[in-house]
XYZ file of C-alpha atoms in Angstrom:
555
model
C -62.329 -7.060 -66.152
C -59.606 -8.629 -64.074
C -58.081 -6.501 -61.368
C -54.343 -6.751 -60.725
C -53.414 -8.038 -57.269
C -52.789 -5.158 -54.914
C -54.610 -2.575 -57.070
C -57.747 -1.192 -55.372
C -61.088 -2.115 -56.989
C -62.399 1.278 -56.051
C -60.330 4.399 -56.448
C -59.800 6.174 -53.147
C -58.631 9.631 -52.335
C -55.383 8.081 -51.177
C -54.962 6.575 -54.661
C -55.423 9.973 -56.243
C -52.971 11.457 -53.733
C -50.092 9.000 -54.159
C -51.099 7.233 -57.330
C -51.504 3.514 -57.789
C -47.775 2.899 -58.170
C -47.653 2.073 -54.459
C -48.854 -1.413 -55.396
C -45.505 -2.059 -57.124
C -43.387 -0.534 -54.366
C -40.601 -2.834 -53.098
C -41.467 -2.011 -49.519
C -44.650 -3.191 -47.767
C -47.517 -0.711 -48.303
C -51.008 -0.970 -46.876
C -54.077 1.273 -46.908
C -56.442 1.605 -43.960
C -59.599 3.704 -43.616
C -60.445 6.163 -40.881
C -62.228 3.397 -38.890
C -59.144 1.213 -38.805
C -60.243 -1.189 -41.491
C -57.678 -2.718 -43.805
C -58.490 -1.547 -47.377
C -55.617 -2.689 -49.553
C -52.068 -4.137 -49.425
C -49.379 -4.554 -52.014
C -47.510 -7.784 -52.602
C -44.695 -6.980 -50.157
C -47.246 -6.233 -47.445
C -49.082 -9.520 -48.057
C -45.769 -11.354 -47.723
C -45.114 -9.524 -44.469
C -48.675 -10.132 -43.179
C -49.722 -13.510 -44.618
C -53.395 -14.311 -44.233
C -54.467 -10.670 -44.015
C -57.825 -10.033 -45.705
C -59.104 -6.742 -47.097
C -61.777 -5.269 -44.890
C -60.733 -6.835 -41.591
C -59.677 -4.581 -38.695
C -56.086 -3.368 -38.933
C -55.533 -4.018 -35.239
C -55.976 -7.763 -35.778
C -53.077 -7.970 -38.225
C -50.488 -5.409 -37.170
C -48.732 -4.692 -33.895
C -50.212 -2.206 -31.443
C -47.675 0.492 -32.250
C -48.876 0.639 -35.876
C -52.610 0.458 -35.140
C -52.263 3.186 -32.495
C -50.278 5.316 -34.925
C -53.003 4.887 -37.584
C -55.660 5.937 -35.109
C -53.775 9.116 -34.199
C -52.995 10.024 -37.807
C -56.542 9.317 -39.067
C -57.894 11.535 -36.301
C -55.535 14.335 -37.338
C -53.638 14.337 -34.070
C -50.262 14.418 -35.834
C -49.213 16.168 -38.977
C -47.692 13.991 -41.706
C -44.430 15.882 -41.330
C -43.928 14.431 -37.872
C -41.102 11.984 -37.261
C -41.997 8.547 -38.636
C -43.518 5.977 -36.367
C -41.424 2.875 -35.860
C -41.580 -0.579 -34.330
C -41.088 -4.289 -34.854
C -43.108 -6.757 -36.948
C -42.014 -10.389 -36.623
C -38.481 -9.534 -35.420
C -38.040 -7.026 -38.264
C -37.912 -3.309 -37.572
C -39.867 -0.850 -39.733
C -40.311 2.906 -39.909
C -43.942 3.640 -40.852
C -44.525 6.766 -42.982
C -48.205 7.822 -43.351
C -49.783 9.567 -46.353
C -53.355 10.593 -45.411
C -56.041 11.138 -48.022
C -58.992 13.551 -47.901
C -61.480 10.701 -47.476
C -59.768 9.461 -44.275
C -57.822 6.643 -45.850
C -54.140 6.486 -44.939
C -51.437 4.855 -46.995
C -48.724 3.382 -44.727
C -45.291 2.922 -46.241
C -43.285 0.444 -44.149
C -39.579 1.022 -44.718
C -37.485 -1.706 -43.158
C -34.625 -0.461 -40.966
C -33.578 -3.734 -39.374
C -30.083 -3.723 -40.860
C -29.585 -0.043 -40.180
C -30.635 -0.457 -36.558
C -28.393 -3.480 -36.144
C -25.515 -1.489 -37.599
C -26.390 1.436 -35.336
C -26.614 -0.890 -32.330
C -23.233 -2.367 -33.216
C -21.751 1.088 -33.600
C -23.279 2.138 -30.258
C -21.942 -0.993 -28.601
C -18.467 -0.357 -29.986
C -18.659 3.260 -28.906
C -19.720 2.307 -25.400
C -17.021 -0.322 -25.266
C -14.466 2.341 -26.141
C -15.880 4.594 -23.434
C -15.695 1.836 -20.826
C -12.121 1.066 -21.840
C -11.238 4.748 -21.534
C -12.977 4.949 -18.167
C -11.089 1.955 -16.789
C -7.756 3.164 -18.153
C -8.193 6.740 -16.943
C -9.563 5.970 -13.494
C -7.114 3.190 -12.713
C -4.186 5.405 -13.715
C -4.545 7.356 -10.467
C -4.693 6.051 -6.924
C -5.578 9.437 -5.463
C -9.145 9.269 -4.113
C -10.012 12.925 -4.742
C -8.655 12.905 -8.291
C -10.443 9.621 -9.004
C -13.768 11.094 -7.822
C -13.227 14.178 -9.996
C -12.482 12.092 -13.065
C -15.397 9.705 -12.521
C -17.929 12.528 -12.122
C -16.542 14.464 -15.109
C -16.564 11.416 -17.406
C -20.104 10.507 -16.320
C -21.311 14.009 -17.198
C -19.479 13.876 -20.522
C -20.557 10.448 -21.747
C -23.774 9.588 -19.909
C -25.684 12.729 -18.965
C -25.635 16.509 -18.758
C -24.605 16.501 -15.109
C -23.456 13.994 -12.502
C -23.292 13.957 -8.718
C -20.988 11.427 -7.066
C -21.978 10.674 -3.473
C -19.130 9.096 -1.483
C -19.612 6.979 1.654
C -20.321 9.135 4.721
C -17.609 10.540 6.938
C -19.399 10.545 10.232
C -22.707 12.263 9.495
C -21.501 14.164 6.463
C -21.284 13.020 2.845
C -18.566 14.103 0.371
C -20.297 15.250 -2.844
C -18.640 15.781 -6.230
C -20.655 17.797 -8.796
C -19.790 17.839 -12.488
C -21.479 19.301 -15.577
C -20.740 18.563 -19.201
C -18.047 20.966 -20.323
C -17.989 22.642 -16.904
C -15.887 22.518 -13.802
C -15.944 19.918 -11.058
C -16.736 21.060 -7.521
C -16.637 19.452 -4.101
C -18.603 19.897 -0.921
C -19.006 17.873 2.257
C -22.303 18.349 4.005
C -25.090 16.667 5.902
C -27.786 15.447 3.528
C -30.951 13.398 3.673
C -30.221 10.473 1.353
C -33.844 9.345 1.626
C -34.860 12.478 -0.330
C -33.589 10.819 -3.536
C -35.401 7.554 -4.328
C -32.985 4.641 -4.400
C -29.972 6.613 -3.111
C -29.938 5.098 0.385
C -30.132 1.637 -1.158
C -27.442 2.448 -3.731
C -25.062 3.581 -0.978
C -25.529 0.160 0.605
C -24.796 -1.606 -2.677
C -28.342 -2.653 -3.588
C -29.410 -2.701 -7.275
C -30.671 0.615 -8.713
C -34.329 1.516 -9.023
C -35.616 2.144 -12.584
C -35.281 5.749 -13.746
C -39.009 5.936 -14.422
C -39.683 5.536 -10.705
C -37.851 8.769 -9.853
C -39.755 12.039 -10.038
C -37.230 14.724 -11.065
C -39.360 17.417 -9.427
C -38.707 15.886 -6.013
C -34.913 16.149 -6.164
C -33.373 18.230 -3.343
C -31.180 21.214 -4.189
C -27.934 19.476 -3.247
C -28.559 16.791 -5.889
C -28.555 19.359 -8.726
C -25.275 21.174 -9.530
C -25.337 24.959 -9.392
C -25.952 26.468 -12.818
C -27.624 23.357 -14.244
C -29.414 24.435 -17.440
C -33.157 23.899 -17.318
C -35.320 21.736 -15.082
C -34.339 18.117 -14.562
C -36.262 15.803 -16.886
C -34.713 12.376 -16.256
C -32.682 10.864 -13.387
C -30.615 7.723 -12.883
C -29.368 6.641 -9.449
C -26.914 3.745 -9.545
C -24.535 2.258 -6.964
C -20.767 2.320 -7.302
C -19.840 -1.237 -6.333
C -16.455 -1.651 -4.686
C -14.322 -4.514 -3.402
C -16.721 -5.940 -0.847
C -17.772 -2.491 0.382
C -19.815 -0.004 -1.734
C -17.698 2.857 -3.059
C -20.635 5.300 -3.155
C -23.429 6.153 -5.582
C -23.786 8.097 -8.827
C -26.689 10.411 -9.732
C -27.060 11.224 -13.439
C -29.210 14.143 -14.625
C -30.672 15.257 -17.947
C -32.663 18.410 -18.566
C -36.004 18.734 -20.364
C -34.161 19.579 -23.583
C -32.363 16.223 -23.558
C -33.833 12.846 -24.414
C -34.961 10.832 -21.395
C -32.739 7.938 -20.332
C -33.563 4.753 -22.204
C -33.434 1.269 -20.754
C -30.232 0.608 -22.661
C -28.645 3.756 -21.243
C -29.565 2.634 -17.736
C -27.729 -0.626 -18.360
C -24.735 1.287 -19.721
C -24.777 3.547 -16.663
C -24.508 0.482 -14.423
C -21.531 -0.785 -16.437
C -19.884 2.632 -16.147
C -20.586 2.693 -12.403
C -19.079 -0.770 -11.939
C -15.758 0.377 -13.398
C -15.810 3.683 -11.542
C -16.616 1.908 -8.282
C -13.770 -0.551 -8.743
C -11.320 2.294 -9.389
C -12.551 4.301 -6.381
C -12.371 1.242 -4.165
C -8.809 0.557 -5.306
C -7.833 4.189 -4.666
C -9.349 4.136 -1.168
C -7.662 0.826 -0.369
C -4.318 2.203 -1.550
C -4.782 5.383 0.506
C -5.624 3.375 3.602
C -2.640 1.092 3.118
C -0.403 4.106 2.538
C -1.633 5.721 5.742
C -1.033 2.517 7.697
C 2.407 2.100 6.124
C 3.356 5.686 6.961
C 2.263 5.176 10.571
C 4.278 1.979 10.917
C 7.205 3.453 8.997
C 7.606 6.262 11.512
C 8.411 3.642 14.141
C 10.966 1.966 11.888
C 12.838 5.048 10.667
C 16.216 5.776 12.280
C 15.958 8.489 14.935
C 17.449 11.955 14.680
C 20.448 12.176 17.003
C 21.801 15.120 18.936
C 23.836 15.913 22.037
C 22.950 13.947 25.177
C 24.412 14.796 28.595
C 27.432 16.569 27.065
C 28.185 13.881 24.448
C 27.632 14.497 20.734
C 25.843 11.815 18.710
C 25.229 11.731 14.972
C 23.775 9.031 12.728
C 23.332 8.381 9.038
C 21.432 5.751 7.104
C 21.099 4.887 3.413
C 18.832 2.026 2.339
C 19.907 -0.503 -0.267
C 17.218 0.742 -2.655
C 16.540 4.395 -3.256
C 12.752 3.886 -3.018
C 13.074 2.177 0.387
C 13.178 4.223 3.541
C 13.969 1.378 5.929
C 15.923 -1.840 5.735
C 18.037 -4.243 7.736
C 20.469 -1.714 9.271
C 19.403 0.306 12.289
C 20.652 2.344 15.219
C 19.207 3.820 18.396
C 20.365 6.056 21.217
C 18.650 5.536 24.580
C 19.471 8.583 26.714
C 20.159 8.009 30.392
C 17.738 9.531 32.848
C 20.596 11.389 34.599
C 24.069 12.568 33.488
C 25.602 10.255 36.083
C 24.144 7.235 34.291
C 25.186 5.602 31.019
C 23.480 6.295 27.692
C 23.061 3.145 25.596
C 23.854 3.227 21.872
C 22.849 0.299 19.648
C 23.811 -0.276 16.022
C 22.821 -3.457 14.222
C 22.559 -5.276 10.923
C 19.814 -7.832 10.232
C 20.448 -10.479 7.571
C 18.721 -9.401 4.359
C 17.282 -6.084 3.351
C 14.010 -4.406 2.508
C 10.733 -4.526 4.395
C 11.127 -8.083 5.745
C 14.414 -7.157 7.366
C 12.936 -3.876 8.618
C 10.191 -5.781 10.455
C 12.808 -7.727 12.410
C 14.786 -4.579 13.159
C 11.604 -3.147 14.668
C 11.249 -6.216 16.891
C 14.901 -5.998 17.996
C 14.643 -2.289 18.737
C 11.472 -2.742 20.792
C 12.947 -5.676 22.705
C 16.118 -3.760 23.525
C 14.045 -0.818 24.689
C 12.229 -3.111 27.117
C 15.543 -4.524 28.359
C 17.118 -1.110 29.086
C 17.118 -1.639 32.869
C 19.593 -4.493 32.259
C 21.901 -2.459 30.000
C 24.706 -2.416 32.596
C 25.501 -6.034 31.609
C 25.925 -6.180 27.839
C 26.357 -9.932 27.566
C 23.237 -10.610 29.639
C 21.304 -8.122 27.537
C 22.419 -9.825 24.330
C 21.446 -13.276 25.597
C 17.975 -12.129 26.578
C 17.555 -10.628 23.110
C 18.907 -13.849 21.593
C 16.300 -15.903 23.429
C 13.508 -13.637 22.234
C 14.631 -14.012 18.598
C 15.019 -17.788 18.816
C 11.435 -18.193 20.040
C 9.960 -15.946 17.320
C 8.800 -17.011 13.874
C 11.689 -15.131 12.252
C 14.538 -17.216 10.876
C 16.886 -14.290 10.336
C 19.866 -13.451 12.524
C 21.478 -10.113 13.340
C 24.801 -8.617 14.349
C 24.974 -5.886 16.974
C 27.367 -3.538 18.673
C 26.476 -1.914 22.007
C 28.055 1.198 23.453
C 27.423 2.468 26.977
C 28.428 6.130 27.066
C 29.194 8.284 30.133
C 30.875 11.682 30.317
C 33.176 12.377 33.235
C 34.746 15.779 33.231
C 35.820 16.561 29.681
C 36.278 12.930 28.674
C 33.785 10.339 27.432
C 34.022 6.797 28.805
C 32.781 3.956 26.587
C 31.947 0.285 27.170
C 31.780 -1.408 23.756
C 30.502 -4.921 23.013
C 30.248 -6.560 19.608
C 27.932 -9.475 18.861
C 29.199 -10.740 15.514
C 29.544 -7.150 14.300
C 32.441 -5.180 12.862
C 34.537 -3.662 15.655
C 34.139 0.117 16.185
C 36.874 2.547 15.126
C 38.201 5.392 17.287
C 39.643 8.555 15.720
C 42.259 10.105 18.003
C 43.257 13.763 17.995
C 46.526 13.013 16.202
C 44.654 11.363 13.281
C 45.360 7.821 14.416
C 42.488 5.402 13.786
C 42.264 2.584 16.337
C 40.149 -0.568 16.184
C 38.367 -1.501 19.414
C 39.124 -5.174 20.008
C 35.655 -6.368 20.985
C 34.397 -9.685 19.648
C 31.272 -11.836 20.020
C 28.856 -14.231 18.353
C 25.852 -13.048 16.366
C 22.317 -12.874 17.761
C 19.387 -15.121 16.798
C 21.365 -18.127 15.513
C 22.979 -19.964 18.454
C 21.535 -20.965 21.850
C 23.781 -18.495 23.672
C 25.761 -15.384 22.831
C 29.335 -14.932 23.979
C 30.886 -11.493 23.779
C 33.811 -9.475 25.045
C 33.281 -5.973 26.396
C 36.108 -3.465 25.922
C 36.462 -0.118 27.661
C 37.980 2.971 26.065
C 38.083 6.706 26.716
C 37.607 9.589 24.287
C 39.500 12.779 24.938
C 37.889 16.085 23.839
C 37.755 16.138 20.030
C 37.989 12.347 19.615
C 35.282 10.203 17.992
C 34.173 6.580 18.069
C 32.455 5.345 14.895
C 30.022 2.427 14.815
C 29.210 1.271 11.292
C 27.707 -1.606 9.301
C 29.343 -3.725 6.608
C 27.280 -1.950 3.948
C 30.008 0.724 4.045
C 33.135 -1.450 3.959
C 31.595 -3.931 1.480
C 30.303 -1.250 -0.888
C 31.456 -2.185 -4.398
C 32.499 0.449 -6.896
C 35.565 2.452 -7.747
C 37.182 2.802 -11.165
C 36.476 -0.812 -12.133
C 33.061 -0.881 -10.483
C 33.708 -4.078 -8.500
C 36.284 -3.121 -5.833
C 35.315 -3.085 -2.160
C 35.479 0.216 -0.323
C 37.194 -1.786 2.374
C 38.431 -1.193 5.892
C 41.645 0.482 4.721
C 39.777 3.166 2.746
C 37.461 3.752 5.684
C 40.465 4.289 7.976
C 42.012 6.741 5.474
C 38.707 8.590 5.286
C 38.520 8.859 9.087
C 42.075 10.030 9.721
C 41.452 13.666 8.571
C 38.309 13.729 10.763
C 40.294 14.286 13.950
C 38.605 17.064 15.905
C 35.564 17.189 13.630
C 32.041 17.220 15.063
C 30.210 13.892 15.085
C 27.828 15.014 12.351
C 30.689 15.943 10.035
C 32.370 12.559 10.572
C 29.216 10.642 9.593
C 28.582 12.890 6.618
C 32.129 12.420 5.309
C 32.006 8.630 5.613
C 28.657 8.346 3.892
C 29.638 10.777 1.157
C 32.837 8.887 0.312
C 31.100 5.496 0.382
C 28.289 6.777 -1.857
C 30.763 8.277 -4.301
C 32.632 4.955 -4.365
C 29.449 3.041 -5.209
C 28.167 5.590 -7.703
C 25.049 4.319 -9.444
C 25.845 0.700 -8.586
C 24.001 -1.591 -6.213
C 24.868 -1.624 -2.528
C 23.663 -2.961 0.783
C 22.128 -0.868 3.555
C 24.612 1.591 5.066
C 24.420 2.870 8.635
C 26.870 4.731 10.855
C 26.792 6.343 14.307
C 29.479 8.716 15.583
C 30.067 9.320 19.323
C 32.212 12.374 20.002
C 33.670 14.039 23.043
C 33.172 17.726 22.219
C 35.862 20.314 22.689
C 35.095 23.285 24.887
C 36.934 25.913 22.831
C 36.097 27.656 19.543
C 36.414 25.743 16.257
C 39.413 26.957 14.238
C 41.053 26.061 10.942
C 44.857 26.303 10.753
C 46.772 25.295 7.626
C 43.736 23.438 6.359
C 43.452 21.390 9.590
C 40.444 21.548 11.892
C 41.169 22.332 15.525
C 39.832 24.160 18.563
C 41.328 26.806 20.828
C 41.158 25.664 24.421
C 41.087 29.238 25.670
C 42.484 32.692 25.157
C 46.129 33.148 26.142
C 47.062 35.898 28.541
C 48.895 38.643 26.809
């Protein structure tokens, strides 16, 4: 009698258990005995394993994962209800489901899952790509180092592990640590730690590649490497560097408990991709913080000083940069107090061509140079020529206009020596409301080989004020039509009611009116300095006019 291909010549217990329909199954099916011998195969199995012969050892025809699985199942080490065994055969992935018989034979049903695994891998890849995109977007949205560390640790615990510990570069001998747990809070601590206690951590902090997770014994982790309240003992650990821009940004420790699946090789690769993005964001945040700190330090030297009374003379200054976000620009002023009341105090107000940070750098150079030339301040023209020579020999191509005022109080009056170098002449507000222009003229600084200037002397009686200002005020465009200049005539009208006002009030009024004139429109830098001879009596207001009583009358 002919026997159909794939149907066993002898009935086995496995046949009685599953029936002989396995021979017609669309999936590969093979039968092996308890000794690992190949008993039967159906047509699909013979196609999968061409050349296989009944009776030869199973291990010679199938991969190790399947022969080892058969050995365990035939020895009764695993119940049939266990999760199916799985592996690859000739670049195809199969899940192997065993059906043992009473005589020791085992029927192996090989269900191909290649397409499902490829689809799952694609889905995982897309999911991880979305995570990496979210990580980059979230971390790069903040340039605050502390907030960036919090976010990186929290996202690592959420997407990669149960808990994460971010170890930042040391600050002296102490290391900033950020602990995060999935669904929990993020905590910080800075402490001295032994980085050698965690395998691969010292190397990761220096930017070296990570050690494989299988090389790390979770039982050897120190207490600081495990967040407080971590559920269960640590079962699997990843230590990976956080690469930065030329300098490592730290290291990341990922933890899973015994109830979680151990990290796979693919997850280790994903952790390195995550760490690369987190490291780049942390490095950018640290670089920004360092640049901000340097900028703040330099900015303090460029900001206009706060003015007050010096040797019985009142000084007040005001500055408004061309752009609201800028704090410095091309306009500047300084007051250099005399060492003794019998000596002159030097006041400088200037305007560098241009605006913004480039102009501010040159103003800093001019201010420092003038400070060094203070011993020569008795001769304004000589001082200006020395400054001019310094600017002509520098790499800057910008020029500047200046006005100098040497101030000395004698009795109740203030004596001024005023010199303009290409700058707008100062205005003096007399007690009767008259506004006078000081007729000083001169050439600008930093453009011509020499500076020529005329020094003019004037005297302020008690209550009178001299205003130094830049063209950002008179050339401010605005008004009803939005394009009219504030102009010298409006400035004079604004100053006339300021007779007898304190220096601070004069500056505040001028800046307020100029700002209102501009409105929301664009404008240049605005700077003003008021020099006032203070009254000795009490401030009074009579019929809406500001005045002072010089003393109490005898009754």
